[in-house]
Short mmCIF file of C-alpha atoms in Angstrom, two decimals:
data_model
loop_
_atom_site.label_atom_id
_atom_site.label_comp_id
_atom_site.label_asym_id
_atom_site.label_seq_id
_atom_site.Cartn_x
_atom_site.Cartn_y
_atom_site.Cartn_z
CA MET I 1 79.37 25.24 111.58
CA LYS I 2 81.78 28.12 112.04
CA ILE I 3 82.14 30.68 109.25
CA ILE I 4 84.76 33.44 108.95
CA ILE I 5 83.66 36.63 107.16
CA ALA I 6 86.75 38.53 105.96
CA ASP I 7 86.25 42.07 104.67
CA ASP I 8 88.06 45.31 105.48
CA SER I 9 84.68 47.10 105.48
CA ARG I 10 82.84 46.67 108.79
CA VAL I 11 79.64 47.75 107.07
CA MET I 12 80.05 45.09 104.39
CA ARG I 13 80.74 42.41 107.01
CA GLN I 14 77.43 43.36 108.62
CA ILE I 15 75.65 43.17 105.26
CA VAL I 16 77.14 39.75 104.47
CA LEU I 17 76.04 38.55 107.92
CA ARG I 18 72.53 39.96 107.44
CA THR I 19 72.29 38.39 104.00
CA MET I 20 73.43 35.03 105.36
CA ARG I 21 70.63 35.22 107.93
CA GLN I 22 68.12 36.15 105.21
CA ALA I 23 69.31 33.16 103.18
CA GLY I 24 68.54 30.86 106.10
CA PHE I 25 72.06 30.37 107.43
CA GLY I 26 71.74 32.53 110.55
CA HIS I 27 72.03 29.59 112.94
CA HIS I 28 75.72 29.11 112.18
CA ASP I 29 78.54 30.74 114.18
CA PHE I 30 80.22 33.73 112.57
CA VAL I 31 83.67 35.19 113.18
CA GLU I 32 84.71 38.49 111.60
CA ALA I 33 88.17 39.21 110.16
CA THR I 34 89.25 42.71 109.17
CA ASP I 35 91.62 41.79 106.33
CA GLY I 36 93.41 38.83 104.79
CA ALA I 37 96.17 38.72 107.41
CA ASP I 38 93.62 38.75 110.23
CA ALA I 39 91.66 36.02 108.45
CA LEU I 40 94.80 33.87 108.11
CA ASP I 41 95.39 34.14 111.86
CA LYS I 42 91.76 33.37 112.65
CA VAL I 43 91.67 30.33 110.37
CA ALA I 44 94.50 28.95 112.49
CA THR I 45 92.90 29.75 115.85
CA GLU I 46 89.18 29.33 115.08
CA ARG I 47 89.43 26.35 112.71
CA PRO I 48 86.36 27.40 110.67
CA ASP I 49 84.30 25.19 108.40
CA LEU I 50 84.03 27.90 105.73
CA VAL I 51 85.71 31.20 104.82
CA LEU I 52 83.79 33.96 103.00
CA SER I 53 86.31 36.54 101.85
CA ASP I 54 86.46 39.85 100.04
CA TRP I 55 89.08 40.01 97.29
CA ASN I 56 90.47 43.53 97.60
CA MET I 57 91.77 44.09 101.13
CA PRO I 58 94.80 45.80 102.69
CA ASN I 59 97.65 43.80 104.30
CA LYS I 60 96.70 40.59 102.49
CA THR I 61 94.23 40.28 99.62
CA GLY I 62 91.68 37.51 99.47
CA ILE I 63 93.49 35.63 96.73
CA GLU I 64 96.76 35.86 98.69
CA LEU I 65 94.93 34.52 101.72
CA LEU I 66 93.58 31.58 99.74
CA ARG I 67 96.97 30.79 98.22
CA ASP I 68 98.63 30.97 101.65
CA LEU I 69 96.04 28.58 103.07
CA ARG I 70 96.40 26.07 100.26
CA GLY I 71 100.19 26.47 100.29
CA SER I 72 100.25 25.44 103.93
CA GLY I 73 98.02 22.45 103.27
CA ASN I 74 94.82 23.98 104.70
CA ALA I 75 91.82 22.85 102.63
CA VAL I 76 89.12 24.85 104.43
CA PRO I 77 86.19 25.49 102.04
CA PHE I 78 86.62 29.02 100.67
CA GLY I 79 84.41 31.41 98.68
CA PHE I 80 84.80 35.00 97.56
CA VAL I 81 82.26 37.78 98.14
CA THR I 82 83.63 40.65 96.11
CA SER I 83 82.70 43.71 94.10
CA GLU I 84 84.40 42.29 91.03
CA GLY I 85 83.03 39.28 89.20
CA SER I 86 84.85 39.15 85.87
CA GLU I 87 85.47 35.82 84.14
CA GLU I 88 89.21 36.35 84.62
CA MET I 89 88.75 36.67 88.38
CA ARG I 90 86.41 33.69 88.56
CA GLU I 91 88.99 31.58 86.72
CA THR I 92 91.77 32.83 89.01
CA ALA I 93 89.65 32.10 92.07
CA ALA I 94 88.75 28.60 90.90
CA ALA I 95 92.35 27.79 89.95
CA ALA I 96 93.46 28.78 93.47
CA GLY I 97 90.87 26.50 95.03
CA ALA I 98 87.83 28.72 95.66
CA LEU I 99 84.47 26.96 95.54
CA PHE I 100 82.50 30.00 94.35
CA LEU I 101 82.58 33.75 93.78
CA ILE I 102 79.58 35.87 94.75
CA ALA I 103 79.72 39.33 93.15
CA LYS I 104 78.39 42.44 94.88
CA PRO I 105 75.70 43.63 94.73
CA PHE I 106 74.26 40.31 95.88
CA THR I 107 70.95 38.94 97.13
CA PRO I 108 70.14 36.20 99.67
CA GLU I 109 69.39 33.95 96.70
CA HIS I 110 73.01 34.23 95.56
CA PHE I 111 74.19 32.93 98.96
CA GLU I 112 71.53 30.25 99.06
CA SER I 113 72.50 28.99 95.62
CA ALA I 114 76.23 28.93 96.43
CA LEU I 115 75.96 27.43 99.91
CA VAL I 116 72.89 25.21 100.14
CA GLY I 117 74.79 22.04 99.33
CA MET I 118 77.50 22.87 101.84
CA LEU I 119 75.58 24.33 104.78
CA GLY I 120 72.18 22.76 104.29
CA MET K 1 95.82 43.95 70.94
CA THR K 2 92.98 44.40 73.37
CA THR K 3 91.15 47.70 73.22
CA TYR K 4 89.26 49.21 76.11
CA SER K 5 86.35 51.58 76.22
CA ALA K 6 86.58 54.50 78.61
CA PRO K 7 83.68 54.46 81.07
CA ASP K 8 81.02 56.98 80.15
CA GLN K 9 78.17 58.49 82.15
CA ALA K 10 75.60 56.01 80.80
CA LEU K 11 77.71 53.06 81.97
CA VAL K 12 78.30 54.58 85.40
CA HIS K 13 74.65 55.51 85.78
CA ALA K 14 73.64 51.93 84.95
CA ALA K 15 76.05 50.68 87.63
CA ILE K 16 74.64 53.14 90.16
CA GLU K 17 71.08 52.10 89.36
CA GLN K 18 71.99 48.45 89.91
CA VAL K 19 73.79 49.10 93.19
CA TRP K 20 71.21 51.47 94.61
CA GLY K 21 68.33 49.22 93.62
CA SER K 22 69.80 46.05 95.11
CA MET K 23 71.76 47.40 98.09
CA LEU K 24 70.04 50.64 99.07
CA PHE K 25 66.53 49.86 97.78
CA GLU K 26 66.22 53.30 96.21
CA ALA K 27 65.91 54.52 92.62
CA ALA K 28 68.74 56.58 91.16
CA ASP K 29 66.79 59.09 89.08
CA PRO K 30 68.66 61.73 87.08
CA TRP K 31 68.89 65.11 88.79
CA PRO K 32 66.46 67.56 87.13
CA THR K 33 68.12 70.02 84.79
CA GLY K 34 68.22 73.63 85.88
CA VAL K 35 68.02 72.84 89.59
CA PRO K 36 71.11 73.81 91.64
CA ALA K 37 73.01 70.73 92.81
CA GLU K 38 75.67 72.32 95.00
CA PHE K 39 76.36 72.02 98.73
CA GLU K 40 79.10 73.22 101.06
CA THR K 41 79.70 70.38 103.51
CA GLY K 42 79.86 66.84 102.24
CA LEU K 43 81.88 63.70 101.71
CA GLN K 44 83.73 62.51 98.64
CA ALA K 45 84.54 58.85 98.04
CA HIS K 46 87.20 58.01 95.48
CA ILE K 47 88.48 54.80 93.91
CA GLU K 48 91.10 54.14 91.25
CA ILE K 49 90.83 51.88 88.22
CA ARG K 50 94.09 50.74 86.62
CA GLY K 51 94.79 48.83 83.41
CA GLY K 52 93.67 49.52 79.86
CA TRP K 53 91.88 52.60 81.21
CA ASN K 54 93.38 54.59 84.05
CA GLY K 55 91.51 57.03 86.20
CA ARG K 56 89.29 57.52 89.21
CA LEU K 57 85.63 57.52 90.06
CA LEU K 58 84.45 60.13 92.54
CA LEU K 59 81.16 60.16 94.42
CA THR K 60 80.32 63.34 96.31
CA CYS K 61 77.26 64.01 98.44
CA ASP K 62 76.05 66.13 101.33
CA SER K 63 76.97 64.81 104.79
CA ALA K 64 73.34 64.19 105.70
CA VAL K 65 72.85 62.26 102.47
CA ALA K 66 75.95 60.17 103.26
CA THR K 67 74.43 59.30 106.63
CA GLN K 68 71.15 58.31 104.95
CA ILE K 69 73.02 56.13 102.45
CA ALA K 70 74.87 54.41 105.31
CA GLY K 71 71.58 53.80 107.12
CA ALA K 72 70.00 52.35 103.99
CA LEU K 73 73.00 50.09 103.38
CA LEU K 74 72.90 48.85 106.98
CA GLY K 75 69.13 48.43 106.84
CA ILE K 76 68.44 50.55 109.91
CA GLY K 77 65.65 53.04 110.54
CA PRO K 78 65.92 56.68 109.38
CA ASP K 79 66.12 58.01 112.93
CA GLU K 80 68.78 55.59 114.15
CA PRO K 81 72.25 57.13 114.49
CA VAL K 82 75.18 55.94 112.38
CA ASP K 83 78.75 56.41 113.58
CA GLU K 84 80.94 58.60 111.37
CA PRO K 85 83.43 55.78 110.60
CA ASP K 86 80.52 53.66 109.39
CA VAL K 87 79.25 56.54 107.23
CA HIS K 88 82.68 56.83 105.57
CA ASP K 89 82.89 53.03 105.27
CA ALA K 90 79.42 52.80 103.70
CA VAL K 91 79.89 55.56 101.13
CA GLY K 92 83.26 54.11 100.15
CA GLU K 93 81.76 50.64 99.84
CA VAL K 94 78.92 51.90 97.61
CA LEU K 95 81.51 53.43 95.26
CA ASN K 96 83.60 50.25 95.52
CA VAL K 97 80.70 48.15 94.21
CA VAL K 98 79.95 50.72 91.49
CA GLY K 99 83.65 50.64 90.58
CA GLY K 100 83.58 46.85 90.41
CA SER K 101 80.68 46.94 87.95
CA VAL K 102 82.35 49.64 85.85
CA LYS K 103 85.64 47.75 85.82
CA GLY K 104 83.85 44.59 84.69
CA ALA K 105 82.08 46.48 81.90
CA ILE K 106 85.36 47.97 80.63
CA GLY K 107 86.74 44.44 80.33
CA GLY K 108 90.27 43.17 80.03
CA SER K 109 92.86 42.92 82.76
CA MET K 110 92.14 45.77 85.16
CA THR K 111 92.66 46.38 88.85
CA LEU K 112 90.44 48.26 91.27
CA GLY K 113 91.97 50.15 94.17
CA LEU K 114 90.70 50.46 97.70
CA PRO K 115 88.11 53.20 98.26
CA GLY K 116 88.95 56.31 100.26
CA VAL K 117 86.68 59.00 101.70
CA ARG K 118 87.38 62.62 102.63
CA ALA K 119 85.47 65.81 103.41
CA SER K 120 84.53 67.81 100.32
CA ALA K 121 82.13 70.41 99.01
CA SER K 122 80.16 69.58 95.87
CA PRO K 123 81.98 69.75 92.54
CA ARG K 124 81.79 73.19 90.92
CA SER K 125 79.05 73.58 88.34
CA SER K 126 81.76 73.96 85.69
CA GLU K 127 83.01 70.44 86.41
CA GLU K 128 81.32 67.74 84.37
CA SER K 129 79.56 65.25 86.59
CA LEU K 130 76.67 62.85 86.52
CA VAL K 131 74.15 63.96 89.12
CA VAL K 132 71.54 61.55 90.45
CA SER K 133 68.85 62.18 93.00
CA TRP K 134 68.91 60.59 96.44
CA ARG K 135 65.59 61.29 98.17
CA GLY K 136 65.49 64.73 96.54
CA ASN K 137 69.15 65.54 97.18
CA PRO K 138 71.99 65.60 94.64
CA VAL K 139 74.72 62.98 94.48
CA HIS K 140 77.57 63.76 92.07
CA VAL K 141 79.53 61.03 90.31
CA GLN K 142 82.58 61.99 88.26
CA ILE K 143 84.75 59.97 85.90
CA VAL K 144 88.27 61.42 86.01
CA PRO K 145 90.78 59.91 83.57
CA ASP K 146 94.45 60.29 84.47
CA ALA K 147 95.03 62.27 81.27
CA GLU K 148 92.63 64.89 82.59
CA LEU K 149 94.54 65.10 85.85
CA ALA K 150 97.73 65.65 83.87
CA GLY K 151 96.07 68.42 81.90
CA ASP K 152 95.90 66.56 78.59
CA SER K 153 92.86 66.88 76.40
#
């Protein structure tokens, strides 16, 4: 499966990738996106099976990215990996079509729990 | 009407302990009293919180400490080099996650800005800051409400 990791922090993209490997998902293909606008372009060109996105990003936030995808009829599975995990944000994410929200700081177990049914 | 609590040092310290323990795999012990905690050449990360409470969090540390924090975050060995953009990125991201925890603890409808990083000496000793120890070196964290910036008490 192909997974897009969208985060404006290169360091955080590396940490998400490392944590995915630690959670047992390292055999999948990963594509990095540097913000929401870049992720929107790469969803169109890469046709991923999953998008893992930060919330707070320049150019286009994660929630704007998700709403743009759903607004254009794209139903790619989508989850947030973000430093903010309030109930309000979880409700907003779910209402927009996100499958899960993993709050930073996270552990491999958080990814395993959120993704095991989807990625196996 | 929703009321908000201003973040205090105990709340911020708890957030730092959580972030350092889970992302940097280090303890965040309080800096010992009476020991100088100043340095000349360092980095300062800043992030804004907006909503029921308005202000900034600042994290300031020596440049070498910032490089060590970046290495710990990336999970690389102590002798491996880290590019300066990654050092800035890492220190900003650490404060971003601390800010996310603080924002969540304040509650209500709040927004967190994007982190920024710039060169800075340590805060002056007259400035109130929480100081924690990173491998025997000081890291300053300040809570700066907008009212303080405007000169209000």
